Tab-separated table of C-alpha atoms in Angstrom:
chain	number	residue	atom	x	y	z
F	580	MET	CA	-56.551	56.261	-48.474
F	581	ALA	CA	-56.508	52.912	-46.581
F	582	ALA	CA	-57.754	51.306	-50.069
F	583	TYR	CA	-56.182	48.512	-51.495
F	584	LYS	CA	-53.317	49.341	-53.691
F	585	GLY	CA	-51.364	47.147	-56.241
F	586	THR	CA	-49.564	47.065	-59.103
F	587	ARG	CA	-52.458	45.811	-61.420
F	588	HIS	CA	-54.184	49.001	-60.743
F	589	LYS	CA	-51.716	50.736	-63.494
F	590	ASP	CA	-53.237	49.077	-66.023
F	591	LEU	CA	-56.543	51.459	-65.557
F	592	LEU	CA	-54.620	54.690	-66.217
F	593	ARG	CA	-54.833	55.221	-69.526
F	594	PRO	CA	-58.102	53.830	-69.939
F	595	ASN	CA	-59.314	55.844	-67.113
F	596	THR	CA	-57.348	59.494	-67.828
F	597	GLN	CA	-58.681	59.284	-72.145
F	598	PHE	CA	-61.886	58.233	-71.168
F	599	ALA	CA	-61.582	61.203	-68.512
F	600	ARG	CA	-61.316	63.448	-71.115
F	601	GLN	CA	-63.498	62.039	-73.434
F	602	ILE	CA	-66.687	62.426	-71.578
F	603	TYR	CA	-65.388	65.679	-68.868
F	604	SER	CA	-64.781	68.303	-71.568
F	605	GLY	CA	-61.819	70.919	-70.025
F	606	ILE	CA	-61.695	69.107	-66.690
F	607	PRO	CA	-58.586	70.340	-65.536
F	608	GLN	CA	-54.893	68.783	-65.150
F	609	TYR	CA	-55.107	68.777	-61.356
F	610	GLN	CA	-58.186	66.312	-61.377
F	611	LEU	CA	-56.608	64.084	-64.218
F	612	THR	CA	-53.866	63.968	-61.225
F	613	ILE	CA	-56.101	63.491	-58.718
F	614	LEU	CA	-58.076	60.790	-61.011
F	615	ARG	CA	-54.136	59.054	-60.756
F	616	ASP	CA	-54.014	58.929	-57.606
F	617	LEU	CA	-57.544	57.222	-57.346
F	618	THR	CA	-57.031	54.906	-59.381
F	619	LEU	CA	-53.917	54.008	-58.219
F	620	SER	CA	-55.671	53.198	-55.139
F	621	LEU	CA	-58.942	52.049	-55.526
F	622	GLY	CA	-58.319	50.472	-58.885
F	623	LEU	CA	-62.077	51.465	-60.041
F	624	SER	CA	-62.909	52.746	-63.872
F	625	VAL	CA	-64.756	55.867	-65.236
F	626	SER	CA	-66.335	53.824	-68.156
F	627	ARG	CA	-67.768	51.889	-65.791
F	628	ASN	CA	-69.187	54.669	-63.943
F	629	GLU	CA	-67.584	53.578	-60.953
F	630	LEU	CA	-65.850	57.183	-60.321
F	631	LEU	CA	-67.378	60.484	-61.683
F	632	TRP	CA	-66.268	64.210	-62.094
F	633	ILE	CA	-68.980	65.826	-61.300
F	634	GLY	CA	-69.467	69.235	-59.874
F	635	GLY	CA	-65.358	69.678	-59.625
F	636	GLY	CA	-64.910	66.686	-57.349
F	637	TRP	CA	-64.818	62.699	-57.991
F	638	TYR	CA	-67.144	60.809	-56.230
F	639	VAL	CA	-67.064	56.817	-56.141
F	640	SER	CA	-70.701	54.956	-57.279
F	641	HIS	CA	-72.789	52.258	-54.648
F	642	SER	CA	-71.271	50.097	-57.585
F	643	GLY	CA	-67.498	51.510	-57.375
F	644	LEU	CA	-67.516	50.726	-53.368
F	645	LEU	CA	-69.154	47.219	-54.053
F	646	ARG	CA	-66.840	46.523	-56.460
F	647	ILE	CA	-63.897	47.069	-53.565
F	648	ALA	CA	-65.549	45.262	-51.304
F	649	HIS	CA	-66.241	42.149	-53.632
F	650	ARG	CA	-62.596	42.265	-53.707
F	651	ARG	CA	-61.831	42.418	-50.174
F	652	LYS	CA	-63.739	39.464	-49.523
F	653	CYS	CA	-66.007	41.759	-47.177
F	654	LEU	CA	-68.330	39.066	-45.347
F	655	ARG	CA	-71.412	40.690	-45.605
F	656	ILE	CA	-73.944	43.973	-45.230
F	657	HIS	CA	-76.953	44.590	-43.704
F	658	THR	CA	-78.909	46.753	-42.952
F	659	CYS	CA	-82.444	47.835	-40.739
F	660	ILE	CA	-84.660	50.546	-40.507
F	661	GLU	CA	-84.624	52.992	-37.872
F	662	ALA	CA	-87.744	53.459	-37.183
F	663	SER	CA	-87.515	55.848	-33.553
F	664	VAL	CA	-86.340	58.508	-36.111
F	665	SER	CA	-88.026	56.876	-39.307
F	666	GLU	CA	-91.455	58.995	-40.292
F	667	PRO	CA	-92.754	57.265	-43.544
F	668	SER	CA	-96.064	59.235	-43.733
F	669	ALA	CA	-93.733	62.656	-44.707
F	670	ASN	CA	-91.050	60.051	-46.597
F	671	ARG	CA	-88.088	60.445	-44.516
F	672	TRP	CA	-86.151	57.149	-44.181
F	673	VAL	CA	-83.284	56.314	-41.597
F	674	PHE	CA	-80.915	53.428	-41.993
F	675	LYS	CA	-78.280	51.919	-40.250
F	676	ALA	CA	-75.770	49.564	-42.357
F	677	THR	CA	-73.202	47.233	-40.941
F	678	VAL	CA	-69.565	45.878	-42.668
F	679	ASP	CA	-68.803	42.798	-41.049
F	680	LEU	CA	-65.261	42.386	-42.510
F	681	SER	CA	-64.346	39.252	-40.233
F	682	ALA	CA	-66.551	38.080	-37.378
F	683	THR	CA	-64.800	40.193	-35.036
F	684	LYS	CA	-64.323	43.747	-37.157
F	685	SER	CA	-67.268	45.442	-38.005
F	686	PHE	CA	-67.813	48.914	-39.392
F	687	VAL	CA	-71.309	51.328	-38.955
F	688	GLY	CA	-73.190	53.785	-41.476
F	689	TYR	CA	-75.978	55.908	-40.985
F	690	GLY	CA	-77.727	56.725	-44.391
F	691	ASP	CA	-81.180	59.006	-44.469
F	692	ALA	CA	-83.421	60.572	-47.191
F	693	ASP	CA	-86.582	62.927	-47.746
F	694	PRO	CA	-87.739	65.209	-50.283
F	695	SER	CA	-85.683	67.747	-49.336
F	696	ASN	CA	-82.392	66.083	-49.961
F	697	VAL	CA	-82.686	64.084	-52.854
F	698	SER	CA	-82.854	64.919	-56.824
F	699	PRO	CA	-86.574	66.008	-57.631
F	700	LEU	CA	-86.059	63.376	-60.363
F	701	MET	CA	-85.487	60.642	-56.786
F	702	HIS	CA	-88.854	61.523	-55.533
F	703	GLY	CA	-90.867	58.597	-54.320
F	704	ALA	CA	-87.541	56.056	-53.899
F	705	GLU	CA	-86.424	57.752	-50.479
F	706	MET	CA	-86.185	53.778	-49.024
F	707	ARG	CA	-83.743	53.262	-51.485
F	708	ILE	CA	-81.805	56.080	-51.107
F	709	ALA	CA	-82.010	55.707	-47.108
F	710	GLU	CA	-80.486	52.564	-47.727
F	711	THR	CA	-77.679	52.506	-50.696
F	712	ARG	CA	-76.408	56.176	-48.058
F	713	ALA	CA	-75.771	53.757	-45.437
F	714	VAL	CA	-74.227	51.140	-46.851
F	715	ASN	CA	-71.856	53.166	-48.690
F	716	ARG	CA	-71.305	54.919	-45.958
F	717	ALA	CA	-70.315	52.126	-44.261
F	718	LEU	CA	-67.995	50.915	-46.647
F	719	ARG	CA	-65.918	54.251	-46.731
F	720	LYS	CA	-65.295	53.754	-43.238
F	721	ALA	CA	-64.320	49.884	-43.729
F	722	TYR	CA	-61.805	50.635	-46.125
F	723	GLY	CA	-60.918	54.153	-45.717
F	724	ILE	CA	-62.084	56.158	-48.846
F	725	GLY	CA	-62.285	59.310	-48.508
F	726	ILE	CA	-64.140	60.667	-50.975
F	727	CYS	CA	-67.910	60.632	-50.991
F	728	SER	CA	-70.056	58.471	-52.828
F	729	ILE	CA	-72.193	60.169	-55.746
F	730	GLU	CA	-75.640	59.015	-54.126
F	731	GLU	CA	-75.285	60.721	-50.902
F	732	ILE	CA	-75.387	64.191	-52.298
F	733	GLY	CA	-78.885	65.503	-52.684
F	734	SER	CA	-78.677	67.012	-56.300
F	735	VAL	CA	-76.593	67.662	-58.745
F	736	ALA	CA	-75.408	71.017	-59.964
F	737	ALA	CA	-72.824	73.023	-62.236
F	738	PRO	CA	-69.424	74.446	-60.642
F	739	THR	CA	-70.289	77.141	-57.940
F	740	GLN	CA	-69.092	81.055	-57.279
F	741	SER	CA	-66.840	79.935	-54.002
F	742	GLN	CA	-65.314	76.511	-56.667
F	743	ARG	CA	-63.579	79.061	-59.045
F	744	GLN	CA	-62.606	81.516	-56.902
F	745	ALA	CA	-60.821	78.410	-54.696
F	746	ARG	CA	-59.138	77.438	-58.137
F	747	LYS	CA	-57.824	80.965	-59.024
F	748	LEU	CA	-55.734	81.200	-55.228
F	749	PRO	CA	-52.723	82.091	-55.800
F	750	PRO	CA	-49.965	79.599	-55.494
F	751	GLN	CA	-48.432	79.307	-51.876
F	752	PRO	CA	-45.216	78.447	-50.487
F	753	ALA	CA	-45.858	74.853	-48.806
F	754	ASN	CA	-44.498	75.047	-44.926
F	755	GLY	CA	-46.717	72.809	-43.308
F	756	ASN	CA	-49.383	74.862	-42.187
F	757	CYS	CA	-52.266	73.917	-44.671
F	758	GLY	CA	-50.213	74.916	-47.687
F	759	GLY	CA	-49.844	78.343	-46.727
F	760	PRO	CA	-51.592	81.562	-44.662
F	761	LYS	CA	-53.690	82.383	-47.799
F	762	VAL	CA	-54.732	78.677	-47.727
F	763	ARG	CA	-55.684	78.235	-44.417
F	764	ASP	CA	-57.760	81.515	-44.124
F	765	ARG	CA	-59.549	80.451	-46.635
F	766	LEU	CA	-60.030	77.064	-44.938
F	767	CYS	CA	-60.879	78.801	-41.734
F	768	GLN	CA	-63.303	81.127	-42.898
F	769	ILE	CA	-64.722	78.156	-44.342
F	770	ILE	CA	-65.457	76.462	-41.637
F	771	ARG	CA	-66.898	79.814	-39.939
F	772	GLN	CA	-69.415	80.848	-42.445
F	773	HIS	CA	-70.633	76.845	-42.293
F	774	GLN	CA	-70.005	76.243	-39.178
F	775	LEU	CA	-68.409	73.235	-39.010
F	776	ASP	CA	-66.404	70.836	-36.466
F	777	PRO	CA	-62.616	71.691	-37.095
F	778	ASN	CA	-61.373	68.644	-35.814
F	779	LEU	CA	-63.998	66.787	-38.137
F	780	VAL	CA	-62.551	68.877	-40.966
F	781	LYS	CA	-58.837	68.027	-40.427
F	782	SER	CA	-59.729	63.895	-40.305
F	783	TYR	CA	-61.577	64.615	-43.563
F	784	ALA	CA	-59.041	66.433	-45.265
F	785	MET	CA	-56.634	64.147	-44.578
F	786	ASP	CA	-58.076	61.348	-46.263
F	787	PHE	CA	-58.805	63.268	-48.689
F	788	CYS	CA	-55.368	63.885	-49.561
F	789	GLY	CA	-54.537	60.360	-48.286
F	790	THR	CA	-52.206	61.375	-45.627
F	791	LYS	CA	-51.616	60.869	-41.309
F	792	THR	CA	-50.845	64.831	-40.944
F	793	LEU	CA	-52.118	67.571	-43.071
F	794	ARG	CA	-47.776	68.141	-42.755
F	795	GLU	CA	-47.472	65.480	-45.086
F	796	ALA	CA	-50.262	67.004	-47.972
F	797	THR	CA	-49.229	68.658	-50.745
F	798	ARG	CA	-50.256	72.424	-51.228
F	799	GLN	CA	-51.983	71.706	-54.495
F	800	GLN	CA	-53.340	68.720	-52.643
F	801	VAL	CA	-54.906	70.992	-49.904
F	802	GLU	CA	-56.211	73.521	-52.477
F	803	ASN	CA	-58.188	71.036	-53.604
F	804	PHE	CA	-59.549	70.281	-50.573
F	805	VAL	CA	-60.231	73.763	-50.260
F	806	ALA	CA	-61.756	74.221	-53.368
F	807	HIS	CA	-63.446	70.702	-52.715
F	808	LEU	CA	-65.038	71.986	-49.226
F	809	ALA	CA	-65.956	74.930	-50.487
F	810	ASP	CA	-68.287	74.025	-53.060
F	811	TRP	CA	-69.935	70.796	-51.022
F	812	ALA	CA	-70.905	73.198	-48.043
F	813	GLU	CA	-72.171	76.021	-50.662
F	814	LYS	CA	-73.902	73.004	-52.814
F	815	ASP	CA	-75.324	70.723	-50.213
F	816	ARG	CA	-74.026	71.266	-46.097
F	817	ASN	CA	-76.705	68.442	-44.927
F	818	ALA	CA	-74.627	65.920	-46.693
F	819	LEU	CA	-71.351	67.135	-46.073
F	820	LEU	CA	-72.342	67.367	-42.617
F	821	CYS	CA	-72.755	63.521	-43.004
F	822	GLN	CA	-69.840	63.145	-44.310
F	823	LEU	CA	-67.755	64.710	-41.646
F	824	ASN	CA	-70.077	62.933	-39.029
F	825	SER	CA	-69.106	59.720	-40.277
F	826	TYR	CA	-65.453	60.727	-38.458
F	827	LEU	CA	-67.172	61.078	-35.181
F	828	PRO	CA	-65.294	58.053	-33.032
F	829	THR	CA	-67.698	55.194	-32.195
F	830	LYS	CA	-67.369	51.725	-31.062
F	831	GLU	CA	-69.010	50.632	-33.338
F	832	GLY	CA	-66.459	51.100	-35.600
F	833	ALA	CA	-63.661	50.525	-33.994
F	834	ALA	CA	-60.907	47.913	-35.586
């Protein structure tokens, strides 16, 4: 991840771990290891709901992303409705958000929401959700944050069978090929089953693992990513596709 790192974030390690154990009963140790890395790289708090563990994966919240933007002295954030693809009569909204880091460096994100991809509890708030998703995607691109924001998923569900199976994969020797043959085969199976773009999945994997290449990732990091990808693809493929599309090269997003 390219997010801000500083020694002061070490102050959050103990409270984040303790609070996570209290509110997330049965959280695996490897998820606490991931939390440690996220705490050091992002400097966000679990008790303030800036980092959340849901459905077997870690998510960043809108308030957490805004905290990072404030800390990094973001110049401005502005949004607009994409009228040509929005359908107010169907409560379908698409927003474009632009995050200006400076007068010459900007990142763009798009967010969409309609009754089919938001929680039933949030029906009627699709416009606000679409705008929030757009802002979150632009912020994550601007600051190189590899984990998805909680507002980008359509609904919250319990861990799925695919995730439980992925966690049970036997340890494989690290050999520079996505953690080992079985893990690599599982990843290829997910890509084929859900018709995902392998190049975008690779970019997402490097962000998730916090490495410049997959060869640099540890076996555990890759296994965690495969479990996360399988769970998300099964739970909300549309949200996953939006996440993957954020890695498409765009002129507006170029530094």
